[in-house]
Short mmCIF file of C-alpha atoms in Angstrom, two decimals:
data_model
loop_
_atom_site.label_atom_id
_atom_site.label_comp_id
_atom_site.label_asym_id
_atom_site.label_seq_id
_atom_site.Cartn_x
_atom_site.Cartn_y
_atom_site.Cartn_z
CA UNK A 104 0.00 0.00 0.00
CA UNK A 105 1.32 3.35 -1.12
CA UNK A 106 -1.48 5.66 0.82
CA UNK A 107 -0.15 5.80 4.29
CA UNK A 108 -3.16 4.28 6.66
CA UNK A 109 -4.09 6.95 9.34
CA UNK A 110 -4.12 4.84 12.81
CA UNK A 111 -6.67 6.64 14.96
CA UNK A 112 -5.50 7.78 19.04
CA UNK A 113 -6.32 5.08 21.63
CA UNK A 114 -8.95 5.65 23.38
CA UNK A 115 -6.43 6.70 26.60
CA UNK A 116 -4.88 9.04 24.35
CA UNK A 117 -7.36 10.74 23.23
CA UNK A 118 -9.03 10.87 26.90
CA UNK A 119 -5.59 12.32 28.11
CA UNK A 120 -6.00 14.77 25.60
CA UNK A 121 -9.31 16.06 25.98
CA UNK A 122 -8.44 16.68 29.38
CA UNK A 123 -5.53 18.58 28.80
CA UNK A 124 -7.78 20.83 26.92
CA UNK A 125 -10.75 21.44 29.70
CA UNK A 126 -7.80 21.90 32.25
CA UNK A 127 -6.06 24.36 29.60
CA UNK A 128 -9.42 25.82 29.58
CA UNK A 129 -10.67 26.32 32.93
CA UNK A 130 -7.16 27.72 33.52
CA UNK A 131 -7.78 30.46 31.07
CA UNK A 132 -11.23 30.85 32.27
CA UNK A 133 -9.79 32.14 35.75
CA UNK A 134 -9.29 35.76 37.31
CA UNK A 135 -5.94 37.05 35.89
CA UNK A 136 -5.32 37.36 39.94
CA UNK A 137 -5.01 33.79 40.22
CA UNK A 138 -2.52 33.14 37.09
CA UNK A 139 -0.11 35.91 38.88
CA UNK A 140 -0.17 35.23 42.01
CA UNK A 141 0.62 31.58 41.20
CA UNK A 142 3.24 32.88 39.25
CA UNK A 143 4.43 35.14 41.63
CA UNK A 144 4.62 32.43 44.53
CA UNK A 145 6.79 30.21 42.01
CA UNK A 146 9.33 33.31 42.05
CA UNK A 147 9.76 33.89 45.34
CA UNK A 148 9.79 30.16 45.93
CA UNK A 149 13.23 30.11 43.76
CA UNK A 150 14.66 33.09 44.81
CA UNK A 151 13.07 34.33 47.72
CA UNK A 152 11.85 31.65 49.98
CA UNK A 153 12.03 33.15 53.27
CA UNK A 154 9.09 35.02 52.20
CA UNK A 155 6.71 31.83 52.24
CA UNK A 156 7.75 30.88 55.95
CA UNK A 157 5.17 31.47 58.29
CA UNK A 158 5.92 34.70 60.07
CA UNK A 159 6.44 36.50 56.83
CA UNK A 160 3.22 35.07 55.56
CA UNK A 161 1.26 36.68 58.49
CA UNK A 162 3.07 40.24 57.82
CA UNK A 163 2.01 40.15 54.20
CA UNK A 164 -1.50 39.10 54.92
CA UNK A 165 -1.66 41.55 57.64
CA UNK A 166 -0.68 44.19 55.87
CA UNK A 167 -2.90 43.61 52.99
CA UNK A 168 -6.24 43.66 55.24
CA UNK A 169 -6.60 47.33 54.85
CA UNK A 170 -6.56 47.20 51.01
CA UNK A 171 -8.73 44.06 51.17
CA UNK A 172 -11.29 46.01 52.77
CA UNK A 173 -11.29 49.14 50.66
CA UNK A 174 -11.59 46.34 47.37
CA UNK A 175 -14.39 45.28 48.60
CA UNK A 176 -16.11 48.20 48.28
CA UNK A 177 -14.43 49.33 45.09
CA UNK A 178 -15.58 45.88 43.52
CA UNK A 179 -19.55 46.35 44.79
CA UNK A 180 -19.06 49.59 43.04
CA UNK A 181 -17.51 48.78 39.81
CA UNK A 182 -20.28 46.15 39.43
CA UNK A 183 -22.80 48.65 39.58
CA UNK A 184 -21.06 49.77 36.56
CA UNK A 185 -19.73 52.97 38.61
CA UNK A 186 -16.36 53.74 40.32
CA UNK A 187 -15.27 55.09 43.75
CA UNK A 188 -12.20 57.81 44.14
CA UNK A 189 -13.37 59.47 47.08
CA UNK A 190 -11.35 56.54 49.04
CA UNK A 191 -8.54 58.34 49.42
CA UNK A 192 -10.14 61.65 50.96
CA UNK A 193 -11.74 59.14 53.25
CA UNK A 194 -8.84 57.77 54.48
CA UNK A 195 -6.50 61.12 55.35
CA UNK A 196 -9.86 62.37 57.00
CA UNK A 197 -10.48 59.16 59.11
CA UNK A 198 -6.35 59.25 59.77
CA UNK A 199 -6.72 63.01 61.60
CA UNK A 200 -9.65 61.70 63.62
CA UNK A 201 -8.11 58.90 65.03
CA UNK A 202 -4.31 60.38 65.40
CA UNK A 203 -5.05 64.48 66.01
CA UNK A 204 -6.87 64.11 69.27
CA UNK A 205 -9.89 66.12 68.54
CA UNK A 206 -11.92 62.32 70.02
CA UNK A 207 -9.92 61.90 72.39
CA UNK A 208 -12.08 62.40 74.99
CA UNK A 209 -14.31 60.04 73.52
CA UNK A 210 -15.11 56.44 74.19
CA UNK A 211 -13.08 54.35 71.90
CA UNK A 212 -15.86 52.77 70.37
CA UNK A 213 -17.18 56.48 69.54
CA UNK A 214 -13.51 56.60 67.95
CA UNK A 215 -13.91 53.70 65.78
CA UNK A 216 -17.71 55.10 65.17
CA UNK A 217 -17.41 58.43 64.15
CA UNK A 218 -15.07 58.34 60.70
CA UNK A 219 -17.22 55.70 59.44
CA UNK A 220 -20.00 57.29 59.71
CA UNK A 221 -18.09 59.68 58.03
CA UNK A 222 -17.11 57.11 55.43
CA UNK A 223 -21.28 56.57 55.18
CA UNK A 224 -21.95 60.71 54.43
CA UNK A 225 -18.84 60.63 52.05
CA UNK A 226 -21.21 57.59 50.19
CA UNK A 227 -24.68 58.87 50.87
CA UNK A 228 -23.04 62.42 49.33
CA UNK A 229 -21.74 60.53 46.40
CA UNK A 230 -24.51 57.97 45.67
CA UNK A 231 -26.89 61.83 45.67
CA UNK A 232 -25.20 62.88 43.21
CA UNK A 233 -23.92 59.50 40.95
CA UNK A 234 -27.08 57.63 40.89
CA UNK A 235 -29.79 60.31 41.40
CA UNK A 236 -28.67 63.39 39.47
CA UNK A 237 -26.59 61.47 37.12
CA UNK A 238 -23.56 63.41 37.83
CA UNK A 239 -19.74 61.64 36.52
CA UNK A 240 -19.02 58.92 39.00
CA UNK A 241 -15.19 60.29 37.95
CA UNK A 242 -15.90 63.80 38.56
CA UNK A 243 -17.84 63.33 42.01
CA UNK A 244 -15.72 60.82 44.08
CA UNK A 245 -12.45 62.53 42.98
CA UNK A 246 -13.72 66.03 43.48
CA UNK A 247 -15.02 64.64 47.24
CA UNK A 248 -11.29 63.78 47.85
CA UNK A 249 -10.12 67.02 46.90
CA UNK A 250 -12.02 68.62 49.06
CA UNK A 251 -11.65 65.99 51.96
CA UNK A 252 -7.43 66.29 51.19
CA UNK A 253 -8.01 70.43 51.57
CA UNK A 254 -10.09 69.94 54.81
CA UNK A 255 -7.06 67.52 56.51
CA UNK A 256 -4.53 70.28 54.92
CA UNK A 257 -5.71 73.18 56.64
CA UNK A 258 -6.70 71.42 59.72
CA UNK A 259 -3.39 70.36 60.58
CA UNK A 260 -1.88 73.27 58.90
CA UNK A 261 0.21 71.05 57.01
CA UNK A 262 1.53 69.24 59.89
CA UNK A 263 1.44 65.58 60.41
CA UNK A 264 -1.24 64.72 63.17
CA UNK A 265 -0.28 62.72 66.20
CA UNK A 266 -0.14 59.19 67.00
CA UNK A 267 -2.06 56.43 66.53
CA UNK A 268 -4.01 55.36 70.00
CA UNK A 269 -2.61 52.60 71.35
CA UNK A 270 -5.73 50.62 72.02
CA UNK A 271 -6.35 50.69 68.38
CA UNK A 272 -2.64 49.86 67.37
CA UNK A 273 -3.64 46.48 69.30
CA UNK A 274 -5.96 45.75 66.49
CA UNK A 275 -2.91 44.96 64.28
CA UNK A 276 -0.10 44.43 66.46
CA UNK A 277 -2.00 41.78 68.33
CA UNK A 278 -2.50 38.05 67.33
CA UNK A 279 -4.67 35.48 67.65
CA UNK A 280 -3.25 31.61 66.84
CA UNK A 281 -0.55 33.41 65.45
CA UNK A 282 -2.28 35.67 63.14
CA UNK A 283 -3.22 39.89 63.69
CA UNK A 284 -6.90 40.68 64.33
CA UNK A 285 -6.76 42.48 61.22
CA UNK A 286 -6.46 39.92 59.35
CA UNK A 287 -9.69 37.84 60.63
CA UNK A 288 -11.60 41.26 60.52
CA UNK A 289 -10.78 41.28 56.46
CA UNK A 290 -11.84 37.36 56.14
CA UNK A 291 -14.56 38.00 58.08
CA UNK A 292 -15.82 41.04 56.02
CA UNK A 293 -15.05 39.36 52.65
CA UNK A 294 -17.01 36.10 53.46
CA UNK A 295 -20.15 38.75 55.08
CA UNK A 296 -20.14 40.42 51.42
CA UNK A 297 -19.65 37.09 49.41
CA UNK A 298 -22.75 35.84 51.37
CA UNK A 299 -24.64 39.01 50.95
CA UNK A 300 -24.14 39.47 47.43
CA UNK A 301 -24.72 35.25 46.60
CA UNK A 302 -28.19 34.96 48.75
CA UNK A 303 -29.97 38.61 49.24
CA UNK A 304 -32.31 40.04 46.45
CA UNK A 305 -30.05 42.95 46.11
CA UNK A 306 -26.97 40.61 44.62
CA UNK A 307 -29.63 39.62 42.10
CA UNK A 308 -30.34 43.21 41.34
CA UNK A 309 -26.51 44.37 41.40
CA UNK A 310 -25.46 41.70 38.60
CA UNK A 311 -28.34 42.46 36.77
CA UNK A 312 -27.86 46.25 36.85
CA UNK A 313 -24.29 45.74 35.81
CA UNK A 314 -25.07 43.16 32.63
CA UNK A 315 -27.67 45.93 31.14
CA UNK A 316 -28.41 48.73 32.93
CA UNK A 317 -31.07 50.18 30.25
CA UNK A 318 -32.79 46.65 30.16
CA UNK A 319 -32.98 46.37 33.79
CA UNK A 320 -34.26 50.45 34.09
CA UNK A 321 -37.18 48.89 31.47
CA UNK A 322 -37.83 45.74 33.85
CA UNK A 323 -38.68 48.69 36.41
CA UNK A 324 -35.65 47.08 38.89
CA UNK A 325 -34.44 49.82 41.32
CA UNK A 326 -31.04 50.83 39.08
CA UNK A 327 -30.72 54.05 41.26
CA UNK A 328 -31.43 52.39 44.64
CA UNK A 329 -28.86 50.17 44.17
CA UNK A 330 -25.96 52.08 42.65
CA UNK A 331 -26.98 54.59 45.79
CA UNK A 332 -26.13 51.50 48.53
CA UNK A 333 -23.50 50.19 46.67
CA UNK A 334 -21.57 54.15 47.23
CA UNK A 335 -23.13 54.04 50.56
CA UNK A 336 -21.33 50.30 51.40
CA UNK A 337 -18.39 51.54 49.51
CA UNK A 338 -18.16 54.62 51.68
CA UNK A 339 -18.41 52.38 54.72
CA UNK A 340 -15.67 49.88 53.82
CA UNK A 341 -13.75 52.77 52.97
CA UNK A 342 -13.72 54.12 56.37
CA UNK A 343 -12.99 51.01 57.75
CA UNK A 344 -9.82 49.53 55.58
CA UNK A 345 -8.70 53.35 56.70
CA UNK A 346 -8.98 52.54 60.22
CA UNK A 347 -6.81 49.46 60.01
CA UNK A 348 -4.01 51.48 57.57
CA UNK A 349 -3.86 54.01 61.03
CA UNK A 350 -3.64 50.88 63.04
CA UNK A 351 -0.63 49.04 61.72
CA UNK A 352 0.95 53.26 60.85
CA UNK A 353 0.83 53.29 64.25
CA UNK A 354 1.51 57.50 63.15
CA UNK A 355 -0.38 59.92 61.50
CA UNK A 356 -0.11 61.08 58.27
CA UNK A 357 -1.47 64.07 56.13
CA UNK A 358 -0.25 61.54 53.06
CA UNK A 359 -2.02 58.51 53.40
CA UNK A 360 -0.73 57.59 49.97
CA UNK A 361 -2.55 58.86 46.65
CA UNK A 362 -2.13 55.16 45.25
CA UNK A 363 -4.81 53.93 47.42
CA UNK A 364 -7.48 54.33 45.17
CA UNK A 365 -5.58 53.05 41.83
CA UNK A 366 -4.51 49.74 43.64
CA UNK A 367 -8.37 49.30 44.92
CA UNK A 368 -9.40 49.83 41.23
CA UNK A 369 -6.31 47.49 39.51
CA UNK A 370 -6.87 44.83 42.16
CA UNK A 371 -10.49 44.76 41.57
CA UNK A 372 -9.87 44.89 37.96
CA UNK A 373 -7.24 42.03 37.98
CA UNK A 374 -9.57 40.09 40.18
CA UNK A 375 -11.92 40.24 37.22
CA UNK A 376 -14.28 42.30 38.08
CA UNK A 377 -14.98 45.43 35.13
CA UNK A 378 -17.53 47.95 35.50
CA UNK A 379 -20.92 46.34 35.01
CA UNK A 380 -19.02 42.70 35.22
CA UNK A 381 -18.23 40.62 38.62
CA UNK A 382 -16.97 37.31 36.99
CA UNK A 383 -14.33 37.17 39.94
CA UNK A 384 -16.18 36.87 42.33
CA UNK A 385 -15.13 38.33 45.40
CA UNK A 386 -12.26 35.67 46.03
CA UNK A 387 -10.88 36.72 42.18
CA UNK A 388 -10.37 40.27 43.95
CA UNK A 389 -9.65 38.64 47.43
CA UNK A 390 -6.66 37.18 45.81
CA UNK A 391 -5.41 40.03 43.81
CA UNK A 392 -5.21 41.73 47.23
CA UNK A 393 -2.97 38.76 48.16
CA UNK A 394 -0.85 39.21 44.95
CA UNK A 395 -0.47 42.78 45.40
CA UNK A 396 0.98 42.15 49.17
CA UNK A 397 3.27 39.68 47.64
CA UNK A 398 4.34 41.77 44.48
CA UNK A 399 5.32 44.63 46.86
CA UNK A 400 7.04 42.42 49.41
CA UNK A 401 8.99 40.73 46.91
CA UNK A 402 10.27 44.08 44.97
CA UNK A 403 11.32 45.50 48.90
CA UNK A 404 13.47 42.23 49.20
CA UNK A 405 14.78 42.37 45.82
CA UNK A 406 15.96 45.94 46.27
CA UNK A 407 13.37 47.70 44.10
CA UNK A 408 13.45 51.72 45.03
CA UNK A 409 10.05 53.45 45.35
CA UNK A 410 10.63 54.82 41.25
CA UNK A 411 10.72 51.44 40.19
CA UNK A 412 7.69 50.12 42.33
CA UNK A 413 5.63 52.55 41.22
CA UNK A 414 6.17 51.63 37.45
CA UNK A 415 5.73 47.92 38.40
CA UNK A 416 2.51 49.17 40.07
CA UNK A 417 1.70 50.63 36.63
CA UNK A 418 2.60 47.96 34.85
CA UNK A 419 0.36 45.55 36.58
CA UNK A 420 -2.15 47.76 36.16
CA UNK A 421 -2.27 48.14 32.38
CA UNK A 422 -1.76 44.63 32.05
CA UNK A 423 -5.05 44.00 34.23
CA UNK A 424 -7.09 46.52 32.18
CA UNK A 425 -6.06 44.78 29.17
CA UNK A 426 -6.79 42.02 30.13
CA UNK A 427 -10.31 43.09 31.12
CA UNK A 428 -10.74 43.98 28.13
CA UNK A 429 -9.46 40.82 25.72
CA UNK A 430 -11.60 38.32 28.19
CA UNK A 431 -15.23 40.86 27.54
CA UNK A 432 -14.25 40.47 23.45
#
């Protein structure tokens, strides 16, 4: 015979390959957080291993809790198909409550009380003018931090405020089967939302809002009711991710770090959640929180200077909004 006979696969070979392909799949199919911080962890496993023993495990995680928090409530926004600046006004203002001493004289749970109810005016303010008068989400939350910056500026007069009380420092430094407070407080508040947004009406109403916002205005949902909490939560969360920065500060600061806001947004983003879109989840931004606190841990140990973290931290950024936007195509 000339013709060369085509001898189909066994049956195990083709099984073995058809499983290769739904793994391949599935793979593709998850948050980008979970591709790079598995990459990330097989980097600092080679050259960085001290990084992956337990006590440096609970410094990362602890020090990611305050970001965790804040995602959350950049991710319920974003899925509303709206966005949250205002974060960072939020925190300098709840940072020269705590650390000036103008509540001193208060009882500490008044302390912890007061800036987020702050944080909740900040979001009622913005959810006014976002979802009722159909102002720029953009415009509103960043122009609320500019005036929430000016406010801390010329209260302190440019000075940095005091220090951080020592009760709430505990919140931090203090550790519970070897891990800080902090950290169950961010578990805690992540598995709260997850359960909220799976099993309450309004999770229903949220992912509806943010696959057609038009279609669900014509069903007669309540679009504007529900972008309004969502600011309202985020304002909240806000608030409270800025109470556990002071804590682990331990100091004040009139510069709570402009780049609070941009890593809320990227690690929601790389957690694969877009505006109108939560495909993530909340552990797909859960675990870009996770990445972040390694990324930044591994570039300190390395040797990276502040110039060249910040262009990592851009990096990772563009690479998560592109990739937003091949996975929607």
């Amino acid at each position: 015979m000339n013709a060369r006979s085509y001898t189909p696969l066994p049956l195990a070979a083709r099984t073995t390959s058809q499983r290769a392909k739904t793994v391949l799949h599935w793979v593709l199919q998850l948050p980008p957080s979970y591709l790079v911080l598995a990459a990330l962890l097989v980097i600092i496993a080679f050259f960085a291993s001290n990084l992956l023993n337990p006590m440096f495990t609970s410094i990362i995680l602890r020090q990611c809790a305050p970001l965790g928090i804040i995602v959350l409530g950049q991710a319920l926004v974003m899925r509303a198909g709206s966005i949250d600046l205002s974060v960072v006004g939020v925190s300098a203002m709840t940072i020269y409550l705590v650390t000036s001493g103008v509540l001193s004289s208060l009882h500490p749970a008044l302390i912890v009380i007061i800036p987020i109810l702050l944080g909740m005016l900040v979001g009622v303010l913005n959810g006014i003018f976002i979802a009722y008068i159909r102002a720029s989400a953009v415009m509103i939350t960043l122009g609320m931090t500019t005036v929430l910056l000016g406010a801390v500026s010329w209260l302190t007069t440019g000075q940095p405020p005091g220090a951080v009380p020592k009760w709430l420092n505990l919140v931090t430094s203090e550790r519970l089967l070897g891990l800080s407070y902090a950290i169950y407080i961010w578990v805690g508040l992540t598995i709260v939302f997850a359960l909220a947004v799976r099993t309450l009406v309004f999770g229903k109403f949220l992912a509806a809002i943010g696959d057609s916002p038009k279609a669900s205005t014509i069903s007669g949902l309540p679009v504007q009711r529900v972008i309004f909490i969502s600011h309202v939560a985020a304002g909240i969360l806000g608030a409270m991710g800025a109470l556990l920065q002071t804590s682990a500060l331990g100091v004040g600061s009139i510069k709570p770090g402009l780049d609070i806001a941009m890593n809320a947004i990227a690690a929601a983003i790389l957690g694969a959640v877009t505006f109108g879109s939560a495909r993530g989840g909340v552990m797909g931004p859960f675990i870009a929180v996770l990445a972040f606190g390694y990324l930044f841990a591994a570039l300190t140990v390395f040797g990276i200077q502040e110039p060249g973290k910040l262009m990592v931290q851009g990096l990772v950024i563009a690479v998560a909004a592109i990739s937003a936007g091949v996975r929607q195509k």
